[in-house]
Amino acid sequence: MAGLYAAWRLPVAIFPQTNFPRIVIIVDNDVVPAPQTLVSVTRPIEEAMNGVPGIVRIKSTTSRGASEVSLFFDWGVDILQSLQQVQARLSQLAATLPPTATIRNVERLTFAVFPVTGYSLTSDKHDLADLRDIATYTIRPRLARLPGIANVGVAGGKVREFHATLDPDRLIAHTVSVQQVVDAVRNSNLLASPGLIEENHQLELALISGQAKKPEELNSIVVATINNAPVTLADVATISSGVEPQYTIVTADGKPAVLVNISRQPDANTVAVVDEVKGELAAMRNELPKDVRIAPYYDQSLLVRQSIKSVRESILIGLLLSVVILFAFLRNWGTTFVAILVIPVTVLVTFLAMWLAGLSFDLMTLGGVAAAIGLVIDDAIVVVENIYTHLARGQSRPEAIENALTEITVPIIGSTITPVVVFLPLTLLTGVTGVFFRSLALTMAVALLTSLVLALFFTPVLAERFVRARVKRAPDMPEDSDKAELTGEELEEEHDEGRVLVGVRRRYEWILRHALDNRWVVMLVVGAVIFGSFLLYRFLGSEFLPEFEESAFVLDYWAPPGSSLTETDRMLRNVEQLLLKTPEVESYSRRTGLEMGLFITEPNRGDYAVKLKPGHARSTEEVISELRVEIEKSEPALEIEFVGILSDVIGDLTSSPEPIEIKLFSEDANALHQKAEEVEKAIQKLKYVVDTKSGVIVSGPAIIFNIKPQLAARFGVNASDVANTVTTAMSGDASSTILQQDRLIAVRVIFPPWARSSLDKLRSLQVRSSSGTLFRLDQVAQIDYDKGQTEIHRDGLRQTVAVTGRLEGKDLGTGISEIKSLLAKDVKFPPGMTVEYGGLYQEQQASFQELALALFLAVVLVFITLLIEFRSFAHPISIVTGSVLALGGVLAGLFITRSTLNIVSLMGMIMVVGIVAKNGILMLDAVEDHLAAGDTLREALLRSGRRRFRPVLMTSLAAILGMLPLALALGSGAELLQPLAIAVIGGLTVALLLSLVVTPTVYAMLSRERTS
C-alpha cells in the first residue's frame, strides 16, 4: 500500500529534477556602447562575483546597452544560498553602477525555468491589442492560481496606451517646448498625499488629485502660460488611443499571435500541470470571444507521456519475457509464479524509496526500473531453482527449503552486493552525467537490495505453498565416459531438465573440460578478445548523449545586422511558407526580437518552435535536413541553426549548447575577429559541419547625434534637453497613466509618424529651449554613422570569441578529431592567442573521464567485495577477469548496432561489471565444498559448472530479455536508454560465451599455483 501511495504522489517529468549550479545576471544599460558597458557594468559585476564561495567560472556577454553575466558554481554548493550571496553583492554594487543601468534579472537555472507548455492566441476579428488584453487580464490570472505553476508569461501582441500626439506646427505657433508638455502631463495627472488632518476627534487623510479618469480630461491640462493666456494640451496635441512602440513580432502558424508560456515549479508534476492548464482553458472557453483560437504550440507533457508509456511497456514486456524464460527452464507454473511475484513487490518498494528520496518518475528512474526487471528476478530464480532441485531429489518440502537456503544464502548475498557496489562510484559524478545517473543508480540499487531480501524471506514462504516437483528415480549408471562422473542426484536433475537444456549443458561441459586441459588455448582466446576490444574501441564513434526523437525542434535565426523589423519579417515569411509546405509539420510559433531562454536578444534574431504531427513519416532529423537546404537556398542572407528542444534546454542550462565550440582567447579584439572568420571558413570545408557561426556578433548600425557644447550653450540648452526632445519625437515619453477598469494605461507624449519617418525629418526637428529660443537639431549636433558594434565575450575574465557549429551524419568524437587536424594544418594562430575546445565536446570529455574513473573504481570495489567474501585471491581474480572480458562484448554490441560510445553506454559498461561478477560468484561458490568432499580441482570445477549452469543461464537470459525492449527503443524517449540496454546485452552475451569458461580456467591456474 505504501508503494502504491508513493507511486500516486511521485511527480512526473522528462528528466530528474536538479539545481544546476549556474546563476544568470542580466543588466540593461539603456543604449550605452558595448565597450563602455563592459567597463562600467560587466567588469565590476565580474570582479564582485569572483569572490563568492564555490564559484568556478564566470562567463559574460556585453552588447550595446545590455550585459549578461553567467556564474558557474561547484556542483557541491547549495545554489539557493549562493543565489542569496549573489543578490547581496549586487545590492551593494548597485549604488556604484551607472544611473542608466538596471538589473533586469537574477535567476538560478533549473529545468523548470523553461516552459512546459505554450499556447498561441489568434483571431480574424480581434486585433493584437485585444488578444494581449485577453491573455494578460483573463487567461494569465486564471492559470497563475493553479497549483504547481511558477510563472505564466505573455509574449507578443500590442500593449494599449493613450497617445498625446504633438503637432510640431502648433508647438511653434504657441512657442511651447516639447519638454514643457511632457512635464505638464507628468506633474498634473497625479494623485499625492501631503499628510494627515486631525479635526473633530478624527484623523483624516489629505489627498491632492489632478488625476484624469478619462483620456478626454487630459485636454484641459495647462502646459504653459503665454502672454497671460493659458495653453492647454488640446491646443498643441491630439489625444487618441494607441499602442506601445513595437520592436518584436510574434506569429503562430503564419498569423499574428500572442503566446502564453507556462512554467512549472521545480518540484511540480509536468503532466499534472499541463492537464490543469488544459482543464482551466476549457472551463474559460465560454468567457472568451468565439473567434479567438487557442492552440498549443508546445507541450512537453506529450513527450513525457510517450516516454513514460514506452518505458512502462518495456517493463511489462521484459516481465513477460522473464516469465517465458523461467517456465521454459523449470516447466513448472508454481515455481514460475513464486519467482515472478517478487517483481511487483520489488517495484512498489522501489517507488516508495524514490518518493522518500525526493525523486520523480522520469526517463532515468523508470529506465532504472526497466533495466532492473531482468536482474531483480535473478535472486528469486536462484532460490526457487535450488528449492526445486532439492524437491526433485525426493526431499520433503521443509527439508528442501532449509537445505536450499543453507546452500545458497552466502553466495546469493555476495552476488547481489556485487552489482550494488558498482553504483557507489557514481556518487562522484558531477554535471549532467551525475544528475542523470545518480537517480538511475539509486533506483537500481534499491530494487536489487529489495529483491535480495524478498528472495531470502518472502520467496521461501511462497515456495512452501506453491512449488511442487516431480520426484525422479535415478536411472542406471551409464557407461558413457562423459556421464561416468555424474552422481545419482545429478543424473536425476539431468533427466528432469529436458533434452534441449541437457544438450546445451553437455556442449558446455565438453568445452569446459577441454579448456581445463588446454589452458594456454584459453589464454590465447583471452588475448584475442582484449586485442579485438581495443580495435573496436578505436573504431567506435563517440557522443555526449544519444539522439532521441522529440517530434519537435527549435529553429534559431539571425538576419544580417541592422536589418529592419520589416525586412526580417519578409525573410521569415518565406521561411514560414516552407514550414507550411512540409507535410510533417503540425504547428509552429515564431518570435522575432525575443527568444525562449533568458538571453540578450537583438531585434534581428529570434526563433521558431516547431511541432511535428504524431506518427510523422520521416524522422525529425530528415525533416530538419531538408528544411536546412531549402532555407539556405531561398534566404541565403539568413543564418539558421536547428536544435532539439530538450537538448537545447540542457545546452542552455550548462552553457554548452553547441557540439562544436572552438574558443579563441586573446586581448587583441581585431585579431580574434579575423581568426574567428578564418576558422569558420576552414571548418565549413567539412561537409558534415553545418550551422556554423563565427561568434563575431555585430549589433545594428547607429546614427549618432554628437551635441556640440558651445553651439548648444548659445541656444541655452544642454545634451539632456536635446535628448529629451528627440526621445519624445522618436519613441515617445510615457509620462503618466490613467486607471481604467483596474488597469493602468500609459499616457505617451509622442510626435506623429511623419515627423520621425526619416533622417532628414530628424535633422530638421525643431527644438525649443527653456528661454523660448527655437532651433533645428542639426544646428547643435553633428551627425555621425556607426556601422555597428561587436558583442564582447569574456570567459574566465579573458576576452574570447567562440566559433560554433553542429554535426550532421558524423559522431562528435570523430568530428572534433578531424577538425583539430584540419585547423592544425590550415590555420596559423598568432603568438599570445590560445585555442580551447568547449561546448558539448568539453562536457563529453569531462564526463568520460569521470565515468572511466567510476568504471575503474567499480572493478576495484567488486574485487574487494569478492576478496572479503571468499578470503582468497584466486576467486576475485578469476571472477573479475570474466567481468573485464565482458566489456569487449559491450563494445561489440555497440559496434554491431552502429551505436556510439556515450555517457549512457558507459553506464551500461559499469553495470556489466557487477552483473557478470554476480554470475561468477554462483559459478565458484561450490568449488570449495566439492574439494572438501574429496574431488580433485578439475572434478570440483566440472561439478560446480554443471550444477550452476542452469541458474546462470536462466538469470543471464532473464536479464538479456528484460533489457531487450529498451534495446529495441520501442516508443518516444526510449532512445535515451537504448545504448545502456545494448551495452548490457552485449556484455552478458559475451559473458555467457566466455566467462563461464574463462573464469573456471583462470581459477584452476591460480589454484594450481597456490597449491604448489
Tab-separated table of C-alpha atoms in Angstrom, residues 595-877:
chain	number	residue	atom	x	y	z
A	595	GLU	CA	13.785	34.034	-27.525
A	596	MET	CA	12.577	31.172	-25.355
A	597	GLY	CA	15.537	31.420	-22.954
A	598	LEU	CA	16.929	34.074	-20.575
A	599	PHE	CA	19.267	35.758	-23.004
A	600	ILE	CA	20.117	39.094	-24.582
A	601	THR	CA	18.213	39.233	-27.884
A	602	GLU	CA	18.734	41.726	-30.696
A	603	PRO	CA	15.782	42.753	-32.923
A	604	ASN	CA	17.291	40.900	-35.905
A	605	ARG	CA	17.182	37.494	-34.278
A	606	GLY	CA	14.693	35.076	-32.745
A	607	ASP	CA	13.456	31.518	-33.053
A	608	TYR	CA	10.719	29.157	-34.218
A	609	ALA	CA	9.294	26.365	-32.045
A	610	VAL	CA	8.132	23.677	-34.484
A	611	LYS	CA	5.892	20.751	-33.533
A	612	LEU	CA	5.577	17.706	-35.805
A	613	LYS	CA	2.476	15.611	-36.386
A	614	PRO	CA	2.030	12.393	-34.370
A	615	GLY	CA	3.281	9.369	-36.333
A	616	HIS	CA	5.116	11.539	-38.889
A	617	ALA	CA	6.530	9.552	-41.799
A	618	ARG	CA	10.066	10.944	-41.826
A	619	SER	CA	12.286	11.321	-38.794
A	620	THR	CA	12.860	14.725	-37.240
A	621	GLU	CA	16.463	14.648	-38.475
A	622	GLU	CA	15.326	14.087	-42.079
A	623	VAL	CA	12.799	16.941	-41.857
A	624	ILE	CA	15.491	19.259	-40.466
A	625	SER	CA	17.977	18.291	-43.164
A	626	GLU	CA	15.507	19.096	-45.946
A	627	LEU	CA	14.416	22.396	-44.371
A	628	ARG	CA	18.039	23.472	-43.908
A	629	VAL	CA	18.738	23.053	-47.645
A	630	GLU	CA	15.512	24.821	-48.682
A	631	ILE	CA	16.005	27.808	-46.338
A	632	GLU	CA	19.654	28.288	-47.295
A	633	LYS	CA	18.572	28.240	-50.948
A	634	SER	CA	15.653	30.684	-50.593
A	635	GLU	CA	17.159	33.065	-47.988
A	636	PRO	CA	20.974	32.856	-48.166
A	637	ALA	CA	21.397	36.008	-46.047
A	638	LEU	CA	19.578	34.404	-43.118
A	639	GLU	CA	21.789	32.455	-40.703
A	640	ILE	CA	19.962	29.464	-39.201
A	641	GLU	CA	20.515	26.732	-36.657
A	642	PHE	CA	18.374	23.683	-35.853
A	643	VAL	CA	18.351	22.172	-32.348
A	644	GLY	CA	16.174	19.735	-30.423
A	645	ILE	CA	14.066	21.436	-27.776
A	646	LEU	CA	15.234	19.322	-24.824
A	647	SER	CA	18.850	19.142	-25.977
A	648	ASP	CA	18.686	22.930	-26.391
A	649	VAL	CA	17.408	23.230	-22.819
A	650	ILE	CA	20.250	21.045	-21.494
A	651	GLY	CA	22.762	23.044	-23.535
A	652	ASP	CA	21.397	26.347	-22.259
A	653	LEU	CA	21.441	25.147	-18.648
A	654	THR	CA	25.076	24.099	-18.907
A	655	SER	CA	26.035	26.979	-21.244
A	656	SER	CA	27.311	24.363	-23.721
A	657	PRO	CA	24.609	24.404	-26.376
A	658	GLU	CA	26.800	23.619	-29.415
A	659	PRO	CA	28.530	20.305	-30.216
A	660	ILE	CA	31.385	22.259	-31.853
A	661	GLU	CA	32.746	25.223	-29.927
A	662	ILE	CA	36.248	26.428	-30.798
A	663	LYS	CA	37.159	29.129	-28.273
A	664	LEU	CA	39.856	31.633	-29.205
A	665	PHE	CA	41.392	33.750	-26.416
A	666	SER	CA	43.335	36.974	-26.928
A	667	GLU	CA	43.335	40.572	-25.735
A	668	ASP	CA	43.587	41.750	-29.351
A	669	ALA	CA	39.954	42.056	-30.447
A	670	ASN	CA	40.811	42.612	-34.133
A	671	ALA	CA	42.989	39.503	-34.247
A	672	LEU	CA	40.236	37.495	-32.547
A	673	HIS	CA	37.636	38.556	-35.097
A	674	GLN	CA	39.956	37.907	-38.037
A	675	LYS	CA	40.965	34.423	-36.888
A	676	ALA	CA	37.370	33.518	-35.965
A	677	GLU	CA	36.270	34.201	-39.547
A	678	GLU	CA	39.223	32.152	-40.804
A	679	VAL	CA	38.402	29.224	-38.512
A	680	GLU	CA	34.756	29.248	-39.609
A	681	LYS	CA	35.728	29.133	-43.286
A	682	ALA	CA	38.127	26.261	-42.551
A	683	ILE	CA	35.593	24.015	-40.792
A	684	GLN	CA	32.983	24.760	-43.485
A	685	LYS	CA	35.147	22.673	-45.826
A	686	LEU	CA	33.958	19.579	-43.935
A	687	LYS	CA	30.618	18.516	-45.454
A	688	TYR	CA	29.238	17.175	-42.191
A	689	VAL	CA	29.746	20.502	-40.356
A	690	VAL	CA	26.542	22.582	-40.546
A	691	ASP	CA	25.023	25.688	-38.920
A	692	THR	CA	28.430	27.331	-38.428
A	693	LYS	CA	28.807	30.712	-36.684
A	694	SER	CA	31.966	32.797	-36.432
A	695	GLY	CA	30.979	34.062	-32.980
A	696	VAL	CA	31.536	37.665	-34.109
A	697	ILE	CA	28.096	39.158	-33.411
A	698	VAL	CA	27.557	42.708	-34.657
A	699	SER	CA	24.722	44.845	-33.357
A	700	GLY	CA	22.879	47.061	-35.822
A	701	PRO	CA	24.304	50.324	-37.154
A	702	ALA	CA	23.719	53.542	-35.225
A	703	ILE	CA	23.218	57.202	-36.114
A	704	ILE	CA	24.960	59.329	-33.514
A	705	PHE	CA	23.897	62.938	-32.858
A	706	ASN	CA	27.045	64.408	-31.330
A	707	ILE	CA	25.995	67.531	-29.391
A	708	LYS	CA	28.435	70.420	-29.711
A	709	PRO	CA	28.608	72.047	-26.236
A	710	GLN	CA	29.408	75.547	-27.482
A	711	LEU	CA	26.607	75.562	-30.047
A	712	ALA	CA	24.132	74.133	-27.507
A	713	ALA	CA	25.137	76.765	-24.928
A	714	ARG	CA	24.491	79.512	-27.472
A	715	PHE	CA	20.836	78.370	-27.655
A	716	GLY	CA	20.565	77.855	-23.889
A	717	VAL	CA	20.309	74.023	-23.925
A	718	ASN	CA	22.451	71.079	-22.954
A	719	ALA	CA	22.706	67.487	-24.237
A	720	SER	CA	19.992	66.286	-21.840
A	721	ASP	CA	17.482	68.844	-23.156
A	722	VAL	CA	18.124	67.797	-26.748
A	723	ALA	CA	17.984	64.086	-25.852
A	724	ASN	CA	14.601	64.516	-24.145
A	725	THR	CA	13.115	66.230	-27.194
A	726	VAL	CA	14.468	63.660	-29.673
A	727	THR	CA	13.319	60.778	-27.443
A	728	THR	CA	9.807	62.199	-27.327
A	729	ALA	CA	9.838	62.664	-31.070
A	730	MET	CA	11.008	59.141	-31.904
A	731	SER	CA	9.670	56.720	-29.280
A	732	GLY	CA	7.647	58.997	-27.034
A	733	ASP	CA	7.693	59.612	-23.325
A	734	ALA	CA	5.292	57.547	-21.183
A	735	SER	CA	4.975	60.360	-18.699
A	736	SER	CA	1.718	59.400	-16.960
A	737	THR	CA	-1.031	56.813	-16.584
A	738	ILE	CA	-4.824	56.564	-16.422
A	739	LEU	CA	-6.635	53.968	-14.313
A	740	GLN	CA	-9.414	52.246	-16.268
A	741	GLN	CA	-11.197	49.059	-15.153
A	742	ASP	CA	-8.445	48.084	-12.724
A	743	ARG	CA	-5.825	48.574	-15.435
A	744	LEU	CA	-3.140	51.251	-15.557
A	745	ILE	CA	-2.875	52.514	-19.131
A	746	ALA	CA	0.159	54.601	-20.016
A	747	VAL	CA	-0.139	58.097	-21.485
A	748	ARG	CA	2.640	58.616	-24.047
A	749	VAL	CA	3.592	62.031	-25.393
A	750	ILE	CA	4.867	61.469	-28.915
A	751	PHE	CA	5.317	63.088	-32.309
A	752	PRO	CA	3.233	61.972	-35.311
A	753	PRO	CA	4.807	59.257	-37.521
A	754	TRP	CA	5.522	61.639	-40.413
A	755	ALA	CA	7.739	63.767	-38.168
A	756	ARG	CA	10.108	60.865	-37.470
A	757	SER	CA	9.882	58.902	-40.723
A	758	SER	CA	13.405	59.672	-41.995
A	759	LEU	CA	16.798	61.007	-41.025
A	760	ASP	CA	16.108	64.264	-42.862
A	761	LYS	CA	12.988	64.788	-40.732
A	762	LEU	CA	15.071	64.299	-37.585
A	763	ARG	CA	17.768	66.703	-38.822
A	764	SER	CA	15.166	69.411	-39.197
A	765	LEU	CA	13.433	68.622	-35.897
A	766	GLN	CA	12.566	71.891	-34.121
A	767	VAL	CA	13.860	72.163	-30.565
A	768	ARG	CA	12.862	74.960	-28.184
A	769	SER	CA	14.986	75.967	-25.247
A	770	SER	CA	13.630	76.982	-21.833
A	771	SER	CA	14.236	80.612	-22.826
A	772	GLY	CA	11.999	80.208	-25.858
A	773	THR	CA	14.745	80.081	-28.490
A	774	LEU	CA	13.790	77.826	-31.422
A	775	PHE	CA	16.431	75.961	-33.436
A	776	ARG	CA	16.883	72.883	-35.609
A	777	LEU	CA	18.555	69.707	-34.291
A	778	ASP	CA	21.336	69.845	-36.879
A	779	GLN	CA	22.239	73.352	-35.648
A	780	VAL	CA	23.631	71.938	-32.382
A	781	ALA	CA	24.527	68.371	-33.362
A	782	GLN	CA	26.940	66.758	-35.773
A	783	ILE	CA	25.521	63.527	-37.216
A	784	ASP	CA	27.915	60.558	-37.439
A	785	TYR	CA	27.336	56.989	-38.628
A	786	ASP	CA	28.417	53.896	-36.643
A	787	LYS	CA	28.487	50.710	-38.734
A	788	GLY	CA	27.739	48.611	-35.672
A	789	GLN	CA	29.437	47.269	-32.570
A	790	THR	CA	30.505	43.722	-31.900
A	791	GLU	CA	29.416	41.931	-28.771
A	792	ILE	CA	32.241	41.453	-26.279
A	793	HIS	CA	32.528	37.926	-24.861
A	794	ARG	CA	34.598	37.033	-21.841
A	795	ASP	CA	35.214	33.614	-20.327
A	796	GLY	CA	37.206	33.241	-17.124
A	797	LEU	CA	37.851	37.026	-17.178
A	798	ARG	CA	39.534	36.656	-20.599
A	799	GLN	CA	38.286	38.102	-23.882
A	800	THR	CA	37.154	35.345	-26.240
A	801	VAL	CA	35.333	34.546	-29.450
A	802	ALA	CA	33.741	31.106	-29.903
A	803	VAL	CA	33.338	29.606	-33.398
A	804	THR	CA	30.439	27.156	-33.254
A	805	GLY	CA	28.769	24.565	-35.440
A	806	ARG	CA	26.807	21.336	-35.491
A	807	LEU	CA	27.399	17.890	-36.952
A	808	GLU	CA	25.205	16.073	-39.451
A	809	GLY	CA	25.888	12.387	-40.065
A	810	LYS	CA	29.081	12.296	-38.007
A	811	ASP	CA	29.706	11.430	-34.367
A	812	LEU	CA	31.077	14.068	-32.010
A	813	GLY	CA	34.412	12.443	-31.151
A	814	THR	CA	35.415	11.732	-34.760
A	815	GLY	CA	34.199	15.128	-35.956
A	816	ILE	CA	36.210	17.099	-33.398
A	817	SER	CA	39.290	14.967	-34.045
A	818	GLU	CA	39.145	15.768	-37.774
A	819	ILE	CA	38.506	19.465	-37.038
A	820	LYS	CA	41.605	19.587	-34.821
A	821	SER	CA	43.709	18.054	-37.600
A	822	LEU	CA	42.277	20.454	-40.175
A	823	LEU	CA	42.925	23.581	-38.076
A	824	ALA	CA	46.456	22.467	-37.232
A	825	LYS	CA	47.157	22.308	-40.964
A	826	ASP	CA	45.170	25.257	-42.373
A	827	VAL	CA	45.101	27.955	-39.663
A	828	LYS	CA	48.151	29.658	-38.142
A	829	PHE	CA	47.364	31.351	-34.835
A	830	PRO	CA	49.407	34.417	-33.800
A	831	PRO	CA	51.542	34.445	-30.636
A	832	GLY	CA	49.501	35.073	-27.496
A	833	MET	CA	46.298	33.554	-28.908
A	834	THR	CA	45.199	30.286	-27.308
A	835	VAL	CA	42.622	27.753	-28.521
A	836	GLU	CA	40.297	25.599	-26.421
A	837	TYR	CA	37.519	23.210	-27.413
A	838	GLY	CA	34.334	23.701	-25.409
A	839	GLY	CA	30.648	23.032	-25.954
A	840	LEU	CA	29.230	19.535	-25.729
A	841	TYR	CA	32.661	18.107	-26.599
A	842	GLN	CA	34.121	19.576	-23.405
A	843	GLU	CA	31.161	18.191	-21.427
A	844	GLN	CA	31.678	14.810	-23.092
A	845	GLN	CA	35.384	14.650	-22.295
A	846	ALA	CA	34.831	15.620	-18.651
A	847	SER	CA	32.037	13.060	-18.300
A	848	PHE	CA	34.098	10.331	-19.985
A	849	GLN	CA	36.960	10.931	-17.560
A	850	GLU	CA	34.627	10.715	-14.569
A	851	LEU	CA	32.902	7.578	-15.921
A	852	ALA	CA	36.256	5.921	-16.702
A	853	LEU	CA	37.287	6.560	-13.099
A	854	ALA	CA	33.921	5.212	-11.935
A	855	LEU	CA	34.454	2.074	-14.049
A	856	PHE	CA	37.919	1.525	-12.561
A	857	LEU	CA	36.607	2.054	-9.023
A	858	ALA	CA	33.718	-0.314	-9.744
A	859	VAL	CA	36.179	-3.059	-10.711
A	860	VAL	CA	38.231	-2.351	-7.575
A	861	LEU	CA	35.141	-2.433	-5.320
A	862	VAL	CA	33.958	-5.683	-6.901
A	863	PHE	CA	37.421	-7.172	-6.296
A	864	ILE	CA	37.420	-6.054	-2.632
A	865	THR	CA	33.893	-7.401	-2.095
A	866	LEU	CA	34.892	-10.776	-3.560
A	867	LEU	CA	38.069	-10.805	-1.504
A	868	ILE	CA	36.045	-10.303	1.686
A	869	GLU	CA	33.546	-12.979	0.665
A	870	PHE	CA	35.965	-15.730	-0.448
A	871	ARG	CA	39.050	-14.798	1.631
A	872	SER	CA	41.375	-15.741	-1.210
A	873	PHE	CA	42.824	-14.017	-4.268
A	874	ALA	CA	42.045	-16.839	-6.682
A	875	HIS	CA	38.286	-16.278	-6.632
A	876	PRO	CA	38.336	-12.452	-7.091
A	877	ILE	CA	40.945	-12.535	-9.855
